[in-house]
Amino acid sequence: MTGSTMGTTLRAVLGLALASGGLVALGQPAQAVGTAYYVDCHAAADGTGTQASPWNVLSTVNAHTFAPSDQVLFKRGSTCTGQLHPKGSGAPGSPIVVDAYGTGVQPRIAGDGVSDAIYLYNQENWELRNLDVSNTASTPAVRSGVRIVLEDYGTGDYYRLTNLSVHDVSGDLTKASVGISLDVRGTAVQTKFNDVILDGNTVSRVDRTGISNSTSWNCNPGWTTACAAAGSADAFVPWTGIVFRNNTISDTGGDGLIMRNLDRGLAEHNTVYDVAMRSTENNAGLWTIAGDGNVIQHNEVYRVRRQPGTNDGMAFDADIAADMTVFQYNYSHDNEGGFMLFCSSCADATGGGSVVRYNLSENDKSRFLYAVGQDSSQIYNNTVYLPVGSTTKIIEEAAGKTTKVALNNNVFYNLGTGGYEYETEADAADYDWVGNTFYGYHPANEPTDPGKSTADPMFTSSGGGPGGYGLQAGSPARGTGIVIPGNGGRDYHGNPVPTVCRPDRGAVQSSSFTDPSCVPLLANGSFDTGTHAPWYITSNAAVTTAASHNGGRSLKLGAAPSTSEQIVTVSPDTTYTFTGWIKTGAAADMVELGVKGHGGPQLVAPTTSTTWVQKSISFTTGPSTTTATVFCYHNNGGGSAYCDDLQVVKK
């Protein structure tokens, strides 16, 4: 065969293989050829597992060890009673699939009081689809609808739970009773789940929790108590590739959806409602604990109850040792405990860095934010609507815990009488407010905000759901926010938001913008160019990647005195706000933002915090002033200090 002919033939073969979906990539495992086994629990006799002679009892299914690419198919309209506990594991690219066949309603697995209606133990590469699962009993006990357990196993890979209807689970009110649960046990072999997607499932009428996970390998460095708990292992092994998507959870005795010990887990497009209907303990709608970098977005949570004598009952929660959680594009309404709980540094834990942005809270009760301890967090571009008669507080701070948070570009439309409740009024300084709108009720301790607006934001149609919170033409909330670096790029509805031009306040970007036409008053305030120019800096200051509030770089100031300054162009008789994030390398040091040469006395905003805090200064220029000097100054201590995300905006 000539080279030309061979090439033509090869291309033809490849084209045929690609067209038929039959090409196997080199170096990838070929998919195994599996066997389909059929189950019809209404069949008269227990057959051989073929469609013509199906199995008719779960004990036969459970006695079989399935191989990669096998299918276990349950007949639609049939009901199987007891526990489904098939054996075996799939392989990469060749999972074992449990699914439905035929026509009609989903096949039912009715546990009738077993511990777990569907149970997998030390198995991986499984898909469970299109099943109706219940587990009722006359007496409550620890029960689940679906439970998958890994014990001293290592890493279990690839699990897909899709379009399951899990309901009527007669669990007790301990957190071990769950509609759908994934659990890691044992202390001998480091064990975790990887690559798990729960998509399109419905969980209802379950006690206590809707969907959850747990692990014995929970010795999180930020939570020492977890390491000492009975049954805990001596290491922290976070799970990876975990996704909860498009699930609907309702009528739970306790919590809705819990994300424990996850590394960059994702919960999106879930609907959670009628939560904490029977438990008398603290519960929340959708929350994360002892994890890093989780994202909770595009969810709707409503009617979470706050039982008498409890503190929770809110939609969302960054709980103990939860770090760098992002809550964005969520719709929360009518929750008795409010919108958000910050509890990352509850108990003896440390944690923080939460970002809460572009969410809508409508008619939530109790408080918008229940602050029980968290560092270096941001709440920006959220819309909060509180109707006439509401007593919901904007901030409620628990005793004995410090929460440090920056609040920017939010709209608080408060037609009720709720205000700001701190442990002491001195603690109000831990909340830095810049560029927010406070419309309606104005308590005596309303925050001092250099970019404050109290004007009506002019919503299109407030109080009736997410579609009513756009800003009408002429709204004073249009184009008057401050620029937030790394703002996610989208508003609540998915519209682009500015990265250079000043954004709208609230969760909806209604005004148009052209970022290239907007020139910031302060240049290179993020230092992400990798150089300090046009800042003047002392010789012991430099741009660094060792610490950053956002974007990967900041300016590091050496031992005091060390400074950076920039001259900005301003207009006479005009008010501006200088804002930035600063921290020290040691508690004995002090760093400050400052403004001078603006036609008035020098102004400073200092901190000794060793975690990032936002500071802001409002200044008004003199009648002939055309420039001002802003600075970040390490004024005390032999260690280092850091400045990042600095900006000047016209009020």
XYZ file of C-alpha atoms in Angstrom:
651
model
C 0.000 0.000 0.000
C 1.386 3.425 -0.909
C 1.719 6.174 1.688
C -1.015 8.160 -0.043
C -3.402 5.221 -0.136
C -2.660 4.284 3.470
C -3.291 7.880 4.586
C -6.607 7.980 2.744
C -7.662 4.659 4.233
C -6.666 5.756 7.752
C -8.637 8.975 7.434
C -11.679 7.004 6.272
C -11.430 4.604 9.192
C -11.013 7.459 11.670
C -13.940 9.294 10.161
C -16.163 6.202 10.436
C -15.067 5.599 14.019
C -15.689 9.189 15.029
C -19.072 9.250 13.314
C -20.159 6.114 15.143
C -18.749 7.237 18.499
C -16.522 4.164 18.532
C -13.054 5.725 18.618
C -11.131 5.018 21.821
C -8.411 7.569 22.584
C -4.923 6.150 22.878
C -3.880 5.723 26.470
C -7.476 5.674 27.731
C -9.139 2.531 29.132
C -11.572 0.899 26.734
C -15.120 0.800 28.042
C -16.064 -2.652 29.262
C -18.994 -4.455 27.675
C -21.443 -4.980 30.512
C -24.573 -7.006 31.097
C -28.066 -5.632 31.670
C -29.956 -7.226 34.558
C -33.694 -6.646 34.890
C -35.748 -6.425 38.079
C -39.545 -6.471 38.300
C -40.734 -7.018 41.848
C -44.275 -7.550 40.554
C -43.204 -10.574 38.507
C -44.685 -13.882 39.603
C -41.372 -15.703 39.976
C -37.730 -14.848 40.601
C -36.147 -15.303 37.214
C -32.667 -15.199 35.721
C -32.339 -11.411 35.436
C -33.211 -11.089 31.760
C -35.989 -8.825 30.553
C -38.050 -11.896 29.720
C -37.261 -13.492 33.107
C -36.549 -10.667 35.563
C -35.477 -10.946 39.177
C -38.346 -10.121 41.510
C -36.760 -9.627 44.960
C -33.986 -7.366 46.206
C -32.209 -10.221 47.967
C -31.344 -11.686 44.575
C -29.984 -8.358 43.385
C -27.975 -7.953 46.591
C -26.427 -11.404 46.268
C -24.875 -10.537 42.904
C -21.491 -8.865 42.431
C -21.759 -6.587 39.432
C -18.936 -5.774 37.031
C -17.927 -2.570 35.203
C -20.542 -1.374 32.668
C -23.243 -3.643 34.083
C -26.752 -2.209 34.352
C -29.370 -2.968 36.983
C -32.713 -1.929 35.528
C -35.909 -1.730 37.606
C -39.282 -1.833 35.907
C -41.266 1.374 36.045
C -44.474 1.062 38.030
C -43.084 -1.703 40.235
C -42.306 -1.590 43.972
C -39.451 -3.489 45.638
C -39.470 -3.713 49.424
C -36.409 -3.786 51.690
C -32.829 -2.654 51.199
C -31.087 -2.401 47.847
C -27.406 -3.232 48.523
C -25.822 -4.398 45.265
C -22.156 -5.441 45.308
C -19.167 -4.653 43.103
C -17.544 -1.561 41.640
C -17.334 -0.096 38.202
C -14.154 1.137 36.569
C -13.058 4.484 35.104
C -15.234 5.093 32.073
C -17.294 1.982 32.841
C -19.564 2.654 35.811
C -22.251 0.328 37.085
C -25.633 1.927 36.376
C -28.877 1.486 38.303
C -31.782 2.865 36.278
C -35.400 2.351 35.203
C -36.852 0.595 32.160
C -40.279 0.488 30.599
C -42.959 3.154 30.844
C -44.860 4.753 33.699
C -43.857 6.123 37.080
C -40.427 5.629 38.604
C -39.749 2.202 40.110
C -40.011 2.295 43.903
C -37.483 1.108 46.448
C -39.516 1.049 49.674
C -37.180 0.472 52.595
C -39.995 -0.027 55.082
C -37.852 0.785 58.104
C -34.423 -0.608 57.149
C -31.385 1.467 58.090
C -30.802 2.643 54.503
C -33.140 1.989 51.597
C -30.248 2.097 49.106
C -26.794 1.318 50.466
C -23.319 1.131 48.917
C -20.260 0.232 51.002
C -16.656 0.666 49.845
C -17.731 0.777 46.209
C -17.027 3.291 43.458
C -17.918 4.181 39.868
C -21.685 3.973 40.330
C -24.639 5.793 38.828
C -28.090 5.782 40.453
C -30.879 7.206 38.306
C -34.646 7.586 38.091
C -35.701 5.781 41.255
C -38.400 6.534 43.829
C -36.965 5.880 47.303
C -38.761 5.850 50.657
C -38.036 4.444 54.094
C -40.989 4.656 56.449
C -41.405 3.111 59.883
C -43.697 3.461 62.860
C -40.803 4.397 65.184
C -38.101 6.946 64.280
C -34.467 5.750 64.226
C -31.236 6.554 62.393
C -32.273 6.040 58.770
C -31.593 7.300 55.285
C -33.058 7.020 51.843
C -29.705 6.646 50.084
C -26.402 6.176 51.903
C -22.972 5.606 50.361
C -20.174 4.765 52.808
C -16.401 4.561 52.409
C -14.522 3.139 55.395
C -10.697 2.972 55.456
C -10.898 2.751 51.662
C -8.698 5.468 50.182
C -10.260 7.566 47.419
C -13.639 6.566 46.040
C -14.117 7.960 42.529
C -17.105 8.786 40.379
C -20.631 8.808 41.778
C -23.685 10.149 39.957
C -27.063 10.419 41.669
C -29.564 11.756 39.155
C -33.323 12.310 39.171
C -33.951 10.354 42.355
C -37.152 11.021 44.298
C -36.321 10.443 47.976
C -39.203 10.968 50.377
C -40.848 9.881 53.596
C -37.762 8.832 55.507
C -38.669 8.097 59.144
C -35.368 9.116 60.646
C -34.802 10.400 64.126
C -33.762 14.010 64.689
C -30.025 13.335 64.877
C -27.849 14.543 62.012
C -27.098 10.910 61.094
C -30.608 10.631 59.614
C -30.520 12.002 56.062
C -32.442 11.747 52.808
C -29.249 11.313 50.761
C -25.972 10.907 52.641
C -22.340 10.270 51.724
C -20.205 9.213 54.690
C -16.540 8.476 55.330
C -15.705 6.331 58.362
C -12.637 4.780 59.941
C -9.292 6.111 61.145
C -6.774 3.691 59.629
C -6.628 4.750 55.958
C -7.075 8.343 54.759
C -10.346 8.250 52.851
C -12.398 10.658 50.759
C -14.927 10.941 47.964
C -13.901 12.440 44.622
C -15.949 13.362 41.551
C -19.505 13.285 42.878
C -22.512 14.951 41.239
C -26.017 14.986 42.707
C -28.214 16.457 39.967
C -31.956 16.894 39.682
C -32.950 14.957 42.777
C -36.056 15.660 44.856
C -35.885 15.131 48.620
C -39.000 15.707 50.711
C -40.610 14.741 54.012
C -37.406 13.444 55.589
C -35.982 13.533 59.092
C -33.632 15.060 59.870
C -31.503 16.427 57.000
C -32.235 16.622 53.298
C -28.807 16.074 51.699
C -25.545 15.860 53.634
C -22.090 14.349 53.929
C -19.815 13.486 56.829
C -16.255 12.309 57.449
C -14.081 11.027 60.257
C -11.031 12.644 58.572
C -12.082 16.081 59.769
C -9.089 17.288 61.775
C -9.219 20.715 60.142
C -6.201 22.909 61.045
C -8.613 25.713 61.851
C -10.769 23.682 64.220
C -8.937 21.957 67.066
C -12.047 20.559 68.735
C -12.795 18.434 65.662
C -9.434 16.705 66.060
C -10.272 15.637 69.607
C -13.820 14.439 68.903
C -14.617 10.781 69.407
C -14.155 8.790 66.208
C -12.139 11.485 64.451
C -8.939 10.654 62.616
C -5.714 12.592 63.066
C -5.683 14.367 59.681
C -7.799 16.602 57.500
C -8.713 14.956 54.191
C -11.043 17.237 52.214
C -13.230 15.841 49.466
C -12.791 17.038 45.872
C -14.996 17.472 42.832
C -18.290 17.530 44.782
C -21.316 19.150 43.079
C -24.928 19.578 44.258
C -26.987 20.873 41.322
C -30.670 21.319 40.434
C -31.925 19.521 43.531
C -35.204 20.352 45.277
C -35.319 19.832 49.048
C -38.420 20.418 51.160
C -40.138 19.492 54.424
C -37.016 18.473 56.298
C -37.046 17.950 60.033
C -33.766 19.851 60.319
C -31.170 21.185 57.877
C -31.670 21.388 54.135
C -28.272 20.822 52.476
C -24.944 20.568 54.341
C -21.503 20.739 52.672
C -18.864 19.366 55.070
C -15.089 19.216 54.601
C -15.117 20.028 50.897
C -12.344 21.557 48.819
C -13.976 23.902 46.299
C -17.353 22.221 46.409
C -20.233 23.643 44.380
C -23.929 24.010 45.213
C -25.935 25.660 42.441
C -29.479 25.955 41.120
C -30.949 24.169 44.131
C -34.339 25.012 45.675
C -34.605 24.505 49.428
C -37.759 25.295 51.394
C -39.795 24.363 54.451
C -36.695 23.538 56.454
C -36.382 22.809 60.207
C -39.996 21.757 60.466
C -39.520 19.423 63.453
C -36.020 19.663 64.940
C -35.731 21.882 68.019
C -31.995 22.482 67.457
C -30.167 25.003 65.271
C -30.690 24.435 61.543
C -30.161 26.339 58.319
C -31.156 26.017 54.684
C -27.877 25.559 52.813
C -24.545 25.769 54.578
C -20.901 24.805 54.615
C -18.546 23.828 57.435
C -14.798 23.087 57.671
C -14.143 23.499 53.955
C -12.177 25.749 51.619
C -13.269 27.744 48.602
C -16.823 26.431 48.307
C -19.179 28.247 45.931
C -22.910 28.515 46.685
C -24.755 30.177 43.809
C -28.062 30.512 41.963
C -30.038 28.875 44.774
C -33.451 29.767 46.187
C -34.010 29.194 49.905
C -37.234 30.076 51.694
C -39.354 29.315 54.731
C -36.565 28.066 56.969
C -38.002 27.975 60.478
C -36.272 29.348 63.550
C -37.491 27.115 66.333
C -38.081 28.695 69.776
C -34.888 29.006 71.801
C -32.562 28.621 68.803
C -30.312 31.149 67.065
C -30.266 29.900 63.485
C -33.055 29.429 60.959
C -31.328 31.401 58.215
C -30.975 30.616 54.524
C -27.164 30.441 54.323
C -24.268 29.873 56.694
C -20.464 29.921 56.534
C -19.970 27.805 59.616
C -17.053 26.588 61.739
C -13.669 26.720 59.946
C -15.256 27.512 56.570
C -12.711 29.539 54.594
C -13.120 31.625 51.449
C -16.739 30.663 50.755
C -18.503 32.547 47.952
C -22.270 33.115 48.200
C -23.509 34.701 44.975
C -26.657 35.110 42.843
C -28.928 33.533 45.456
C -32.545 34.413 46.269
C -33.491 34.213 49.946
C -36.941 35.076 51.229
C -39.262 34.575 54.173
C -36.694 32.773 56.331
C -37.383 33.121 60.056
C -33.687 33.292 61.022
C -32.648 35.715 58.290
C -30.339 35.640 55.319
C -26.771 34.864 56.445
C -24.795 33.463 59.372
C -21.068 34.133 59.720
C -19.729 31.529 62.141
C -16.368 30.512 60.651
C -14.583 31.355 63.887
C -17.300 29.990 66.165
C -16.224 27.782 69.064
C -12.426 27.483 69.026
C -12.135 27.674 65.236
C -10.552 30.175 62.864
C -11.843 31.009 59.443
C -13.158 33.728 57.217
C -12.685 35.386 53.871
C -16.309 34.834 52.847
C -17.609 36.798 49.875
C -21.347 37.532 49.772
C -22.286 39.295 46.548
C -25.147 39.917 44.143
C -27.764 38.183 46.280
C -31.371 39.181 46.925
C -32.873 38.976 50.422
C -36.604 39.684 50.507
C -38.737 39.704 53.638
C -36.276 37.623 55.657
C -36.887 37.757 59.405
C -34.691 38.194 62.516
C -31.617 39.722 60.827
C -29.864 40.111 57.509
C -26.490 39.088 59.000
C -26.050 37.133 62.213
C -22.374 37.746 63.061
C -20.859 35.100 65.329
C -17.208 35.403 64.297
C -15.369 35.734 60.990
C -12.365 37.617 59.599
C -11.631 39.474 56.373
C -15.008 38.998 54.718
C -16.867 41.041 52.121
C -20.561 41.716 51.617
C -21.190 43.759 48.496
C -23.815 44.497 45.861
C -26.662 42.763 47.646
C -30.252 43.990 47.695
C -32.196 43.684 50.963
C -35.922 44.416 50.987
C -37.770 44.639 54.317
C -41.480 45.501 54.116
C -43.626 47.627 56.383
C -43.993 45.948 59.757
C -40.657 44.149 59.593
C -38.474 44.141 62.723
C -35.535 42.466 60.983
C -32.145 43.824 62.036
C -29.503 44.551 59.432
C -26.737 43.356 61.781
C -27.067 41.214 64.892
C -23.774 40.434 66.610
C -23.383 37.564 69.082
C -21.553 38.077 72.346
C -17.905 37.175 72.713
C -16.986 36.894 69.027
C -15.377 39.313 66.591
C -16.544 39.668 63.017
C -14.606 41.874 60.614
C -16.384 42.586 57.375
C -16.457 45.194 54.623
C -19.898 46.156 53.313
C -20.008 47.957 49.965
C -22.575 48.870 47.313
C -25.474 47.194 49.119
C -29.020 48.545 49.046
C -30.943 48.244 52.324
C -34.562 49.091 51.561
C -35.895 49.033 55.092
C -39.533 49.967 55.562
C -39.552 48.287 58.978
C -37.940 49.187 62.296
C -34.898 46.890 62.539
C -31.459 48.388 63.072
C -27.939 47.417 64.134
C -27.286 45.400 67.269
C -23.638 45.037 68.304
C -22.228 43.405 71.430
C -20.993 46.891 72.314
C -21.203 50.037 70.248
C -17.394 49.978 70.046
C -17.692 46.780 67.993
C -19.355 48.765 65.216
C -15.835 49.744 64.133
C -15.273 46.150 62.927
C -17.801 46.772 60.141
C -16.488 49.026 57.388
C -19.232 50.575 55.261
C -18.547 52.325 51.940
C -20.968 53.114 49.146
C -24.165 51.669 50.603
C -27.751 52.889 50.273
C -29.844 53.072 53.459
C -33.427 53.862 52.516
C -36.401 53.995 54.869
C -35.767 53.540 58.571
C -32.759 55.353 60.078
C -31.884 54.248 63.631
C -29.605 56.396 65.764
C -26.649 54.026 65.259
C -26.989 53.777 61.488
C -23.450 53.265 60.132
C -21.215 56.127 59.163
C -20.547 55.539 55.481
C -18.440 57.991 53.451
C -20.401 57.030 50.340
C -23.792 56.803 52.028
C -27.013 57.464 50.180
C -30.401 57.647 51.881
C -32.332 58.379 48.687
C -34.961 56.065 47.245
C -33.090 53.663 44.911
C -36.169 53.596 42.669
C -36.683 49.877 42.136
C -38.812 48.903 39.180
C -41.280 46.895 41.317
C -40.050 45.818 44.746
C -41.520 43.198 47.060
C -42.694 40.721 44.458
C -39.702 38.554 43.620
C -36.370 38.803 41.776
C -37.764 40.590 38.723
C -38.593 43.801 40.587
C -35.186 45.039 41.745
C -33.801 46.694 38.657
C -33.105 50.423 38.984
C -35.253 52.903 37.082
C -33.691 55.596 34.941
C -32.646 58.447 37.205
C -32.037 56.180 40.212
C -29.363 57.632 42.528
C -28.057 54.062 42.961
C -27.003 53.898 39.319
C -23.264 54.232 38.705
C -22.486 55.341 42.276
C -20.934 52.211 43.812
C -17.233 51.638 44.325
C -15.231 49.307 42.105
C -14.690 45.903 43.732
C -11.673 44.031 42.313
C -12.481 40.459 41.360
C -16.227 41.091 41.505
C -17.228 37.937 39.607
C -18.135 39.797 36.434
C -21.914 39.277 36.598
C -24.919 40.593 38.504
C -27.851 38.630 39.942
C -29.448 38.203 36.519
C -26.198 37.343 34.733
C -25.621 40.780 33.202
C -22.031 42.072 32.976
C -20.837 44.432 35.728
C -18.073 47.035 35.450
C -14.492 46.408 36.431
C -13.294 49.976 35.824
C -16.407 52.162 35.699
C -18.360 52.667 38.912
C -21.045 49.972 39.252
C -24.660 50.317 40.288
C -25.542 49.632 43.899
C -27.523 46.518 44.742
C -27.754 43.107 43.099
C -28.849 44.291 39.638
C -26.661 46.253 37.214
C -29.197 48.386 35.353
C -27.084 51.165 33.835
C -24.928 50.720 30.766
C -21.176 51.269 30.888
C -18.051 51.150 28.757
C -15.070 50.203 30.877
C -12.411 51.456 28.418
C -13.862 54.967 28.707
C -13.521 55.044 32.500
C -10.177 56.133 33.888
C -9.718 55.532 37.634
C -8.599 58.515 39.701
C -6.002 56.325 41.424
C -3.701 54.286 39.203
C -2.472 50.749 39.932
C -4.318 50.462 43.208
C -4.224 46.648 43.029
C -0.479 46.417 42.242
C -1.342 43.560 39.905
C 0.786 45.129 37.173
C 3.728 43.667 39.076
C 5.333 47.080 39.571
C 4.689 49.929 41.991
C 4.525 52.753 39.415
C 3.161 55.437 39.610
C 3.350 55.136 43.403
C 6.293 56.743 45.178
C 7.638 54.184 47.673
C 10.417 54.142 50.217
C 13.372 51.850 49.593
C 12.097 49.128 51.927
C 8.735 48.764 50.142
C 8.034 46.532 47.140
C 5.291 44.705 45.277
C 4.954 41.139 46.571
C 3.129 37.907 45.820
C 3.550 36.693 49.418
C 0.244 38.234 50.501
C -2.709 39.522 48.534
C -6.242 40.568 49.293
C -7.261 39.924 45.707
C -5.534 39.323 42.392
C -2.270 37.769 43.554
C -0.180 40.831 44.473
C -0.046 43.600 47.056
C 2.396 46.256 48.238
C 4.611 45.149 51.113
C 5.906 47.875 53.416
C 9.063 47.074 55.369
C 9.958 47.970 58.950
C 8.582 51.336 60.056
C 8.801 53.955 58.776
C 7.830 52.706 55.330
C 5.367 54.349 52.985
C 3.790 54.592 49.535
C 2.207 57.754 48.120
C 0.387 58.831 44.971
C -0.808 62.250 43.849
C -4.308 62.175 42.336
C -6.111 64.845 40.341
C -9.237 66.187 42.052
C -11.781 68.963 41.639
C -12.214 71.874 44.090
C -14.941 71.755 46.730
C -15.644 68.077 46.032
C -15.978 65.087 48.355
C -14.098 61.865 47.660
C -13.618 58.520 49.382
C -10.231 56.826 49.655
C -10.685 53.102 50.297
C -8.317 50.161 50.587
C -7.440 46.883 52.291
C -4.542 46.823 54.759
C -3.010 44.526 57.360
C 0.127 44.117 59.462
C 2.533 41.225 59.758
C 2.440 41.323 63.562
C -0.073 42.551 66.123
C 2.432 45.031 67.587
C 2.699 46.880 64.250
C 0.401 49.579 62.874
C -0.429 50.535 59.288
C -2.725 53.296 58.071
C -4.357 54.791 55.023
C -4.134 58.557 54.797
C -4.914 61.677 52.778
C -2.995 64.946 52.816
C -2.589 68.050 50.699
C -6.268 68.168 49.834
C -7.020 71.593 51.278
C -7.822 70.300 54.766
C -6.085 68.604 57.706
C -4.332 65.267 57.203
C -6.675 62.313 57.729
C -5.709 58.738 58.622
C -7.440 55.381 59.162
C -5.146 52.994 61.089
C -5.259 49.313 62.042
C -3.168 46.760 63.916
C -5.074 43.818 62.429
C -3.032 40.900 61.119
C -5.861 39.943 58.749
C -7.093 42.037 55.844
C -9.475 44.832 56.840
C -11.050 47.488 54.677
C -10.452 51.089 55.743
C -11.896 54.220 54.221
C -11.525 57.977 54.510
C -13.921 60.639 53.297
C -12.291 63.949 52.390
C -13.473 67.212 50.875
C -11.125 69.309 48.794
C -10.506 73.010 49.309
C -11.942 75.791 47.109
C -8.836 75.905 44.907
C -7.467 72.384 45.350
C -6.744 70.365 42.203
C -4.550 67.561 43.621
C -4.414 65.423 46.757
C -1.903 62.898 48.063
C -3.091 59.522 49.299
C -0.794 57.161 51.131
C -0.396 53.826 52.858
C 2.046 54.132 55.754
C 3.612 51.577 58.089
C 4.124 53.913 61.014
C 5.030 51.574 63.866
C 6.781 48.217 64.279
C 9.759 46.291 63.052
C 7.829 43.785 60.965
C 5.973 44.330 57.712
C 2.628 45.681 56.548
C 0.575 45.295 53.388
C -1.712 47.469 51.218
C -3.985 46.290 48.397
C -7.006 47.215 46.276
C -6.746 50.961 46.897
C -9.095 53.356 45.116
C -10.387 56.915 45.181
C -13.951 57.629 44.089
C -15.923 60.829 43.822
C -18.991 60.842 46.037
